[in-house]
């Protein structure tokens, strides 16, 4: 059954069941399946009344909220194709996505800054929600009061185009990944088939961008298939309280946030003291208290994705009863590819095994190739890029990997991220970064050194760590020694450069999916490249 058909079945069988929970100024509003269906039907009518036709592309740009999902369901009901945009996208990205996809209309919701949207959109038809108002522009509230419900939603076929998702673009111009209803059905059902059971209904907090297909697969489409209640995060400031209110049973996050959570705990109690408590007779009580404090006291499923996570960090969480499943996927695989499911502590530091319905193999060059029902078939309006990305029906992921005799996969790095030192030796930065990031003092790390005698590490310290603390420098010296002890001679780091600027999406050091923009980071600190020996501190370079 495809997602829209499944949603309509939910509405028919359990119309009053709570589905979406939206906070506004700290007050929560709950929408039932019936409420959501009624509003989505009106969105579909509104699009048709505005002259949009089946197959037209309709864009969305907003932070996560109930209206995002309602608008998307309305797009589906009208037989149209969604084109999501990250809420922090700049003018050039918005112009490219809207122009390349030829979007007929755009829904604009909660954003921190509307300047880029106002500058980029030109004549594109707009509908707003989430507090954004513009003279002469309809709001979703207007549509809910003006339009009747669409009586006969368009029921898609498996091969119909569901969405065009533009890759976040750590290098080059974003490409539009065309995903069908069959792709996203396979992706969500692959996730569900490997999930563990929880008494009652699952509850999730939606806070990772819905423009990312993995969030849509897990939260939007996954909630439809598995009857999951979805709670939305109102703001960064309310994140923990929203998490606690939702009493989530599943929590998907990224390595950086898992590291921040650990730093919050270690800011209250030092590492050695905590380790002693965990090994005492009160260890289980201490673990439960930490999980409650983090808002994860009811959670049964923990996932990390989008980037490699340090095995030492995974092991630390395991000691407090949080067994994090590391997963891997891409936009081109509908967000899903492989995962350490069921959780196996012997697989820490790997991406586990392919999820049901997918096959993975290595090319002769060591590149990971994948095929299966959730894998896309073409880039939107880009036949040349499509042809370059497939090898005999297998999608070329661009990831270098290795596989054990038990079929367990480990990502070594990106094919294009390898760099050559002055000695002519190639270095893959990701495995080294994983070793460096195991240190609780470090929040972000980028290993670089193209054209240098040896690679070196750029690091951002965790919040609360003093840059003038001699103990910190001594700890980093020990870290450098420990890391180098396990590396080949050509991989050994010449030093660690401690930088003052936190790398973020806003300063263009990270992509919208929190991946390192290596070229930007390397360029920003290039003046230090000849002098990183031992531990060195850098001045701020970000305006």
Coordinates of C-alpha atoms in Angstrom, one line a residue:
X1 CA 0.0 0.0 0.0
X2 CA 1.3 3.5 -0.9
X3 CA 1.6 6.2 1.7
X4 CA -1.5 8.2 0.7
X5 CA -3.7 5.2 0.5
X6 CA -2.4 4.1 4.0
X7 CA -3.1 7.6 5.4
X8 CA -6.7 7.5 4.1
X9 CA -7.1 4.1 5.7
X10 CA -6.0 5.6 9.0
X11 CA -8.5 8.4 8.7
X12 CA -11.3 5.9 8.0
X13 CA -10.4 3.5 10.8
X14 CA -9.3 5.8 13.5
X15 CA -10.4 9.3 12.7
X16 CA -10.2 10.7 16.2
X17 CA -6.8 9.3 17.1
X18 CA -4.2 12.0 17.9
X19 CA -1.7 12.4 15.1
X20 CA 0.2 15.7 15.1
X21 CA 1.1 17.8 18.2
X22 CA 2.1 21.4 17.5
X23 CA 3.4 23.8 20.2
X24 CA 2.9 27.6 19.8
X25 CA 4.3 29.8 22.5
X26 CA 4.5 26.8 24.8
X27 CA 0.8 25.8 24.3
X28 CA 0.2 22.4 22.6
X29 CA -2.5 21.8 19.9
X30 CA -3.3 18.3 18.9
X31 CA -4.6 17.4 15.5
X32 CA -6.4 14.0 14.9
X33 CA -6.1 12.0 11.7
X34 CA -9.5 13.4 10.7
X35 CA -8.4 17.0 11.4
X36 CA -5.2 16.6 9.3
X37 CA -7.1 15.0 6.4
X38 CA -9.7 17.7 6.3
X39 CA -7.1 20.5 6.1
X40 CA -5.0 18.6 3.5
X41 CA -8.0 18.1 1.3
X42 CA -8.6 21.9 1.4
X43 CA -4.9 22.5 0.5
X44 CA -5.4 20.2 -2.5
X45 CA -8.5 22.2 -3.5
X46 CA -6.6 25.4 -3.1
X47 CA -3.8 24.3 -5.4
X48 CA -6.3 23.2 -8.1
X49 CA -8.2 26.4 -7.8
X50 CA -4.9 28.3 -8.3
X51 CA -4.5 26.6 -11.7
X52 CA -1.9 24.0 -10.7
X53 CA -2.3 20.6 -12.4
X54 CA -1.4 17.0 -11.7
X55 CA 2.4 16.5 -12.0
X56 CA 3.2 20.2 -11.3
X57 CA 6.0 20.8 -8.8
X58 CA 5.1 22.6 -5.6
X59 CA 7.8 23.8 -3.3
X60 CA 7.9 24.1 0.5
X61 CA 10.2 26.0 2.7
X62 CA 9.7 26.1 6.5
X63 CA 11.0 24.8 9.8
X64 CA 9.3 21.6 10.9
X65 CA 5.7 22.0 12.0
X66 CA 2.3 20.5 11.6
X67 CA 1.4 22.7 8.6
X68 CA 4.5 21.3 6.7
X69 CA 3.0 17.8 6.8
X70 CA -0.5 19.1 6.1
X71 CA 0.7 21.0 3.0
X72 CA 2.7 18.0 1.8
X73 CA -0.3 15.7 2.2
X74 CA -2.4 18.3 0.2
X75 CA 0.2 18.3 -2.5
X76 CA 0.0 14.5 -2.7
X77 CA -3.9 14.5 -2.7
X78 CA -3.8 16.9 -5.7
X79 CA -1.5 14.6 -7.6
X80 CA 1.4 17.1 -7.6
X81 CA 5.1 16.7 -6.7
X82 CA 6.7 18.3 -3.6
X83 CA 10.0 20.1 -3.8
X84 CA 11.2 20.8 -0.3
X85 CA 13.8 23.5 0.5
X86 CA 15.9 23.7 3.6
X87 CA 14.7 26.5 5.9
X88 CA 18.2 28.1 6.1
X89 CA 18.8 28.0 2.3
X90 CA 20.3 31.2 0.8
X91 CA 19.1 33.2 -2.2
X92 CA 21.1 31.3 -4.8
X93 CA 19.9 27.9 -3.6
X94 CA 16.2 29.0 -3.5
X95 CA 16.5 30.5 -7.0
X96 CA 18.1 27.3 -8.3
X97 CA 15.6 24.9 -6.8
X98 CA 12.5 26.8 -7.7
X99 CA 13.8 27.6 -11.2
X100 CA 15.2 24.2 -12.0
X101 CA 12.1 22.4 -10.8
X102 CA 9.8 24.9 -12.4
X103 CA 7.8 25.1 -9.2
X104 CA 4.3 26.5 -9.9
X105 CA 3.8 27.6 -6.2
X106 CA 5.6 27.6 -2.9
X107 CA 4.4 27.2 0.7
X108 CA 6.4 29.5 3.0
X109 CA 6.2 28.8 6.8
X110 CA 8.3 29.3 9.9
X111 CA 11.8 30.8 9.1
X112 CA 14.3 32.7 11.2
X113 CA 14.8 35.1 8.3
X114 CA 12.6 35.8 5.3
X115 CA 15.1 38.0 3.5
X116 CA 16.4 35.3 1.2
X117 CA 12.9 34.1 0.3
X118 CA 11.6 37.5 -0.5
X119 CA 14.7 38.2 -2.7
X120 CA 14.7 34.9 -4.5
X121 CA 11.1 34.1 -5.4
X122 CA 10.2 36.7 -7.9
X123 CA 6.8 35.8 -9.4
X124 CA 6.4 32.4 -8.0
X125 CA 2.9 31.9 -6.5
X126 CA 3.0 31.9 -2.7
X127 CA 1.0 30.6 0.3
X128 CA 2.2 31.3 3.8
X129 CA 1.7 29.9 7.3
X130 CA 3.4 29.9 10.7
X131 CA 3.2 33.6 11.3
X132 CA 4.7 34.8 8.0
X133 CA 2.3 37.3 6.4
X134 CA 2.7 39.4 3.2
X135 CA 0.2 41.8 1.8
X136 CA -1.8 40.2 -1.0
X137 CA -0.5 36.7 -0.3
X138 CA -2.9 34.0 0.9
X139 CA -2.3 32.1 4.2
X140 CA -3.1 28.5 4.9
X141 CA -5.7 29.8 7.4
X142 CA -7.4 31.6 4.5
X143 CA -7.5 28.4 2.5
X144 CA -8.9 26.4 5.4
X145 CA -11.9 28.8 5.6
X146 CA -12.3 29.5 1.9
X147 CA -12.0 26.1 0.2
X148 CA -14.1 23.0 0.4
X149 CA -12.4 19.6 0.9
X150 CA -11.3 17.8 -2.2
X151 CA -13.8 14.9 -2.5
X152 CA -11.7 12.6 -4.6
X153 CA -8.0 12.8 -3.9
X154 CA -5.7 11.6 -6.7
X155 CA -4.5 8.2 -5.7
X156 CA -0.9 7.8 -7.0
X157 CA 0.6 4.8 -8.8
X158 CA 3.9 3.2 -7.6
X159 CA 6.0 4.7 -10.3
X160 CA 4.5 8.2 -10.0
X161 CA 7.0 10.9 -9.0
X162 CA 6.5 11.7 -5.3
X163 CA 9.1 14.4 -4.6
X164 CA 12.2 16.1 -6.0
X165 CA 14.8 16.5 -3.3
X166 CA 17.8 18.7 -4.1
X167 CA 21.1 17.4 -2.6
X168 CA 22.5 19.7 0.0
X169 CA 25.6 20.3 -2.1
X170 CA 28.9 20.1 -0.1
X171 CA 30.5 20.6 -3.5
X172 CA 29.0 21.8 -6.8
X173 CA 25.4 22.7 -7.7
X174 CA 22.6 20.8 -6.0
X175 CA 21.1 18.0 -8.1
X176 CA 17.4 17.2 -8.0
X177 CA 16.8 13.6 -6.9
X178 CA 13.5 12.3 -8.2
X179 CA 11.9 9.8 -5.8
X180 CA 8.8 7.8 -6.6
X181 CA 6.0 6.6 -4.3
X182 CA 7.5 3.1 -4.7
X183 CA 10.9 4.4 -3.5
X184 CA 9.6 6.0 -0.4
X185 CA 7.3 3.1 0.4
X186 CA 10.3 0.7 0.3
X187 CA 12.4 3.1 2.4
X188 CA 9.8 3.5 5.2
X189 CA 8.9 -0.2 5.2
X190 CA 12.5 -1.2 5.3
X191 CA 12.9 0.9 8.4
X192 CA 9.8 -0.4 10.0
X193 CA 10.6 -4.1 9.3
X194 CA 13.8 -3.7 11.2
X195 CA 12.4 -1.7 14.1
X196 CA 11.7 -3.0 17.6
X197 CA 8.3 -3.1 19.3
X198 CA 7.1 -0.7 21.9
X199 CA 4.0 -1.0 24.0
X200 CA 1.3 1.3 22.7
X201 CA 1.9 3.9 20.0
X202 CA 5.3 5.2 19.1
X203 CA 6.0 8.9 19.7
X204 CA 8.7 10.9 17.9
X205 CA 9.9 14.5 18.0
X206 CA 10.4 16.1 14.6
X207 CA 13.2 18.6 14.6
X208 CA 15.7 17.5 11.9
X209 CA 14.8 19.3 8.7
X210 CA 11.8 17.8 6.8
X211 CA 13.6 18.9 3.6
X212 CA 15.9 15.9 4.3
X213 CA 14.4 12.7 2.9
X214 CA 15.5 10.6 5.9
X215 CA 13.4 12.7 8.2
X216 CA 10.4 12.4 5.9
X217 CA 10.9 8.7 5.6
X218 CA 11.1 8.2 9.3
X219 CA 8.7 10.8 10.5
X220 CA 6.2 11.7 7.9
X221 CA 5.8 8.5 5.9
X222 CA 6.9 6.3 8.8
X223 CA 4.3 7.8 11.0
X224 CA 1.6 6.9 8.5
X225 CA 2.6 3.3 8.1
X226 CA 3.3 2.7 11.8
X227 CA 0.6 4.9 13.4
X228 CA 3.1 7.1 15.2
X229 CA 2.3 10.3 17.1
X230 CA 4.4 13.2 15.8
X231 CA 5.4 16.1 18.1
X232 CA 7.2 19.1 16.8
X233 CA 10.0 21.1 18.3
X234 CA 9.1 24.8 18.7
X235 CA 12.6 26.3 19.0
X236 CA 16.1 25.5 20.0
X237 CA 15.4 27.0 23.4
X238 CA 12.5 24.6 24.0
X239 CA 14.2 21.5 22.6
X240 CA 14.7 19.6 25.9
X241 CA 11.3 20.5 27.3
X242 CA 9.6 19.5 24.0
X243 CA 11.5 16.2 24.1
X244 CA 10.4 15.6 27.7
X245 CA 6.8 16.6 26.9
X246 CA 6.6 14.2 23.9
X247 CA 8.0 11.2 26.0
X248 CA 9.5 10.0 22.7
X249 CA 9.9 6.3 22.1
X250 CA 12.2 6.8 19.1
X251 CA 14.9 9.4 18.8
X252 CA 16.9 10.0 15.6
X253 CA 19.8 12.5 15.8
X254 CA 23.2 13.4 14.4
X255 CA 26.7 12.9 15.8
X256 CA 27.1 16.5 16.7
X257 CA 24.0 16.5 18.9
X258 CA 24.9 13.2 20.6
X259 CA 28.3 14.8 21.4
X260 CA 26.6 17.9 22.8
X261 CA 24.4 15.7 25.0
X262 CA 27.5 14.0 26.4
X263 CA 29.1 17.4 27.0
X264 CA 26.1 18.5 29.0
X265 CA 26.3 15.5 31.2
X266 CA 30.1 15.8 31.7
X267 CA 29.7 19.5 32.5
X268 CA 27.8 18.4 35.6
X269 CA 30.0 15.5 36.6
X270 CA 33.5 14.7 35.5
X271 CA 34.2 11.6 33.4
X272 CA 36.0 9.5 36.0
X273 CA 33.5 10.1 38.8
X274 CA 30.6 9.2 36.4
X275 CA 32.4 6.0 35.4
X276 CA 32.8 5.1 39.0
X277 CA 29.1 5.6 39.7
X278 CA 28.0 3.6 36.6
X279 CA 30.1 0.7 37.9
X280 CA 28.7 0.9 41.4
X281 CA 25.6 -0.8 42.8
X282 CA 23.6 2.4 41.9
X283 CA 24.7 2.3 38.3
X284 CA 21.3 1.5 36.8
X285 CA 19.7 4.3 38.9
X286 CA 22.4 6.8 37.7
X287 CA 21.9 5.7 34.1
X288 CA 18.1 6.2 34.3
X289 CA 18.5 9.6 35.9
X290 CA 20.8 10.7 33.0
X291 CA 18.3 9.4 30.4
X292 CA 15.5 11.3 32.1
X293 CA 17.5 14.5 32.3
X294 CA 18.2 14.2 28.5
X295 CA 14.4 13.7 27.8
X296 CA 15.0 10.1 26.7
X297 CA 13.6 8.3 29.7
X298 CA 10.8 6.6 27.7
X299 CA 12.9 6.1 24.5
X300 CA 13.6 2.6 23.2
X301 CA 15.1 3.3 19.8
X302 CA 18.1 5.5 19.4
X303 CA 19.6 6.3 15.9
X304 CA 22.5 8.3 14.6
X305 CA 23.0 9.2 11.0
X306 CA 24.2 11.8 8.4
X307 CA 27.9 11.5 9.4
X308 CA 30.2 9.0 11.1
X309 CA 30.0 8.9 14.9
X310 CA 33.0 8.0 17.1
X311 CA 32.9 4.4 18.4
X312 CA 34.0 5.7 21.8
X313 CA 31.0 8.0 22.0
X314 CA 28.7 5.0 21.1
X315 CA 30.4 2.9 23.8
X316 CA 29.9 5.7 26.4
X317 CA 26.2 5.9 25.6
X318 CA 25.9 2.2 25.8
X319 CA 27.1 2.3 29.4
X320 CA 24.2 4.6 30.3
X321 CA 21.7 2.3 28.7
X322 CA 21.4 4.2 25.3
X323 CA 22.2 1.7 22.5
X324 CA 22.6 4.0 19.5
X325 CA 22.0 2.4 16.1
X326 CA 24.4 3.9 13.6
X327 CA 22.8 4.1 10.1
X328 CA 23.8 5.2 6.7
X329 CA 21.8 6.4 3.7
X330 CA 21.6 9.0 1.0
X331 CA 19.0 11.1 -0.6
X332 CA 19.4 8.8 -3.6
X333 CA 18.5 5.8 -1.5
X334 CA 15.4 7.5 0.0
X335 CA 17.4 8.1 3.2
X336 CA 18.0 4.4 4.0
X337 CA 20.8 2.1 3.2
X338 CA 22.4 0.1 6.1
X339 CA 22.2 0.1 9.9
X340 CA 23.4 -1.7 12.9
X341 CA 19.9 -3.3 13.4
X342 CA 19.4 -5.3 15.5
X343 CA 21.8 -3.5 17.7
X344 CA 25.1 -5.4 18.1
X345 CA 27.8 -3.9 20.4
X346 CA 30.4 -5.8 18.4
X347 CA 29.6 -3.6 15.4
X348 CA 30.2 -0.2 17.0
X349 CA 32.0 2.0 14.5
X350 CA 30.3 0.4 11.5
X351 CA 27.1 1.1 9.6
X352 CA 26.0 -2.5 10.1
X353 CA 24.3 -4.5 7.4
X354 CA 22.1 -3.5 4.4
X355 CA 18.5 -3.1 5.5
X356 CA 15.9 -5.4 4.0
X357 CA 15.4 -5.0 0.3
X358 CA 18.8 -3.5 -0.5
X359 CA 22.0 -5.0 -1.8
X360 CA 25.4 -3.5 -1.4
X361 CA 28.7 -4.4 -3.0
X362 CA 32.2 -3.0 -3.6
X363 CA 33.5 -1.9 -6.9
X364 CA 37.0 -2.8 -8.0
X365 CA 38.1 0.6 -6.9
X366 CA 36.6 0.1 -3.4
X367 CA 33.6 2.3 -3.9
X368 CA 30.3 1.2 -2.3
X369 CA 27.6 0.4 -4.9
X370 CA 23.9 -0.1 -4.0
X371 CA 20.7 -1.2 -5.6
X372 CA 17.1 -2.0 -4.4
X373 CA 13.6 -0.7 -4.4
X374 CA 14.3 2.5 -2.4
X375 CA 17.1 3.6 -4.8
X376 CA 16.2 6.4 -7.2
X377 CA 16.4 6.0 -10.9
X378 CA 17.3 9.4 -12.2
X379 CA 18.3 13.0 -11.3
X380 CA 15.6 15.4 -12.3
X381 CA 16.3 16.8 -15.8
X382 CA 19.9 15.7 -15.6
X383 CA 20.4 12.6 -17.9
X384 CA 24.2 13.0 -18.0
X385 CA 24.5 13.1 -14.2
X386 CA 22.3 10.1 -14.0
X387 CA 24.3 8.1 -16.5
X388 CA 27.6 8.9 -14.6
X389 CA 26.1 7.8 -11.3
X390 CA 25.1 4.2 -12.3
X391 CA 27.3 1.2 -13.1
X392 CA 25.4 -1.8 -14.6
X393 CA 22.3 -0.9 -12.6
X394 CA 24.1 -0.2 -9.3
X395 CA 24.2 3.3 -7.9
X396 CA 27.7 4.7 -7.3
X397 CA 27.4 6.1 -3.8
X398 CA 30.8 8.0 -3.8
X399 CA 31.6 6.4 -0.4
X400 CA 34.8 4.3 0.0
X401 CA 34.0 1.3 2.3
X402 CA 35.1 -2.0 3.5
X403 CA 33.1 -5.1 4.4
X404 CA 33.9 -7.9 6.9
X405 CA 33.5 -11.6 6.3
X406 CA 30.2 -11.4 8.2
X407 CA 28.8 -8.8 5.8
X408 CA 29.2 -5.8 8.2
X409 CA 30.1 -2.5 6.4
X410 CA 32.3 0.3 7.5
X411 CA 32.6 3.7 5.7
X412 CA 36.2 4.8 5.2
X413 CA 35.4 8.1 3.6
X414 CA 34.2 9.8 0.5
X415 CA 36.0 9.0 -2.8
X416 CA 36.4 12.7 -3.4
X417 CA 37.6 13.5 0.1
X418 CA 40.9 11.6 -0.1
X419 CA 43.8 14.0 -0.5
X420 CA 47.5 13.6 -1.4
X421 CA 50.3 14.8 0.9
X422 CA 53.5 16.3 -0.3
X423 CA 55.0 12.8 -0.1
X424 CA 52.6 11.5 -2.7
X425 CA 50.6 9.4 -0.2
X426 CA 46.8 9.4 -0.1
X427 CA 45.0 10.0 3.1
X428 CA 41.3 9.3 3.9
X429 CA 40.3 11.8 6.6
X430 CA 37.1 10.2 8.0
X431 CA 38.7 7.3 9.9
X432 CA 41.2 9.7 11.5
X433 CA 38.4 12.1 12.4
X434 CA 36.6 9.3 14.1
X435 CA 39.6 8.7 16.3
X436 CA 40.1 12.4 17.2
X437 CA 36.4 13.0 17.9
X438 CA 36.4 10.3 20.6
X439 CA 37.9 12.9 22.9
X440 CA 35.0 14.6 25.0
X441 CA 36.8 17.9 24.7
X442 CA 36.3 18.0 21.0
X443 CA 33.0 18.9 19.3
X444 CA 34.0 19.2 15.7
X445 CA 37.0 17.9 13.7
X446 CA 38.3 18.2 10.1
X447 CA 41.4 16.4 9.0
X448 CA 43.2 18.1 6.1
X449 CA 46.7 18.5 4.7
X450 CA 46.6 18.3 0.9
X451 CA 50.1 19.1 -0.4
X452 CA 51.6 19.2 3.2
X453 CA 54.2 16.8 4.5
X454 CA 51.7 15.3 7.0
X455 CA 48.0 15.7 7.6
X456 CA 46.8 17.7 10.6
X457 CA 43.5 18.2 12.4
X458 CA 41.4 21.3 12.8
X459 CA 39.2 21.0 15.9
X460 CA 36.4 23.0 17.6
X461 CA 36.3 22.5 21.4
X462 CA 33.1 21.5 23.1
X463 CA 31.1 24.3 24.7
X464 CA 32.4 25.3 28.1
X465 CA 36.0 24.2 27.5
X466 CA 38.4 27.1 28.2
X467 CA 40.9 27.9 25.4
X468 CA 43.4 29.2 28.0
X469 CA 43.4 26.0 30.1
X470 CA 46.8 24.4 30.2
X471 CA 45.2 21.1 31.1
X472 CA 43.3 21.2 27.8
X473 CA 46.5 21.6 25.9
X474 CA 48.1 18.7 27.8
X475 CA 45.1 16.5 27.1
X476 CA 45.3 17.4 23.3
X477 CA 49.0 16.5 23.3
X478 CA 48.1 13.1 24.8
X479 CA 45.3 12.7 22.3
X480 CA 47.7 13.5 19.4
X481 CA 50.1 10.9 20.7
X482 CA 47.4 8.2 21.2
X483 CA 45.8 8.8 17.7
X484 CA 49.2 8.7 15.9
X485 CA 50.1 5.4 17.6
X486 CA 47.4 3.7 15.7
X487 CA 48.0 5.2 12.3
X488 CA 50.3 4.4 9.4
X489 CA 53.3 6.8 9.1
X490 CA 51.9 8.8 6.2
X491 CA 48.5 9.2 8.1
X492 CA 50.0 10.5 11.4
X493 CA 49.0 14.0 12.3
X494 CA 51.6 16.7 12.5
X495 CA 49.5 18.6 15.0
X496 CA 46.1 19.9 16.1
X497 CA 44.9 23.4 15.3
X498 CA 42.3 24.6 17.8
X499 CA 40.0 27.0 16.1
X500 CA 37.7 29.6 17.8
X501 CA 34.7 29.5 15.4
X502 CA 32.0 26.9 15.8
X503 CA 31.3 25.5 12.3
X504 CA 27.7 26.0 11.4
X505 CA 25.3 26.1 8.5
X506 CA 25.1 29.9 8.8
X507 CA 28.8 30.5 8.4
X508 CA 28.8 28.0 5.5
X509 CA 31.1 25.5 7.1
X510 CA 28.4 22.9 7.2
X511 CA 25.8 21.7 4.7
X512 CA 22.1 21.8 5.7
X513 CA 22.5 18.1 6.6
X514 CA 25.4 19.0 9.0
X515 CA 28.2 17.6 6.8
X516 CA 31.5 19.3 6.7
X517 CA 32.1 21.7 3.8
X518 CA 35.7 20.7 3.6
X519 CA 36.8 23.2 1.0
X520 CA 35.3 26.1 2.9
X521 CA 36.9 25.0 6.2
X522 CA 40.3 24.4 4.6
X523 CA 40.2 27.7 2.8
X524 CA 39.3 29.6 6.0
X525 CA 42.3 28.3 7.9
X526 CA 44.8 27.9 5.0
X527 CA 47.2 30.5 6.4
X528 CA 48.0 28.1 9.2
X529 CA 48.7 25.1 7.0
X530 CA 52.5 25.4 7.0
X531 CA 52.8 25.7 10.8
X532 CA 50.6 23.2 12.5
X533 CA 53.0 21.3 14.8
X534 CA 51.8 19.9 18.1
X535 CA 48.9 21.9 19.6
X536 CA 48.3 25.4 18.2
X537 CA 45.5 27.9 18.8
X538 CA 44.0 29.9 15.9
X539 CA 42.3 33.3 16.0
X540 CA 38.8 33.7 14.8
X541 CA 38.5 33.8 11.0
X542 CA 34.7 34.0 10.7
X543 CA 33.2 37.5 10.4

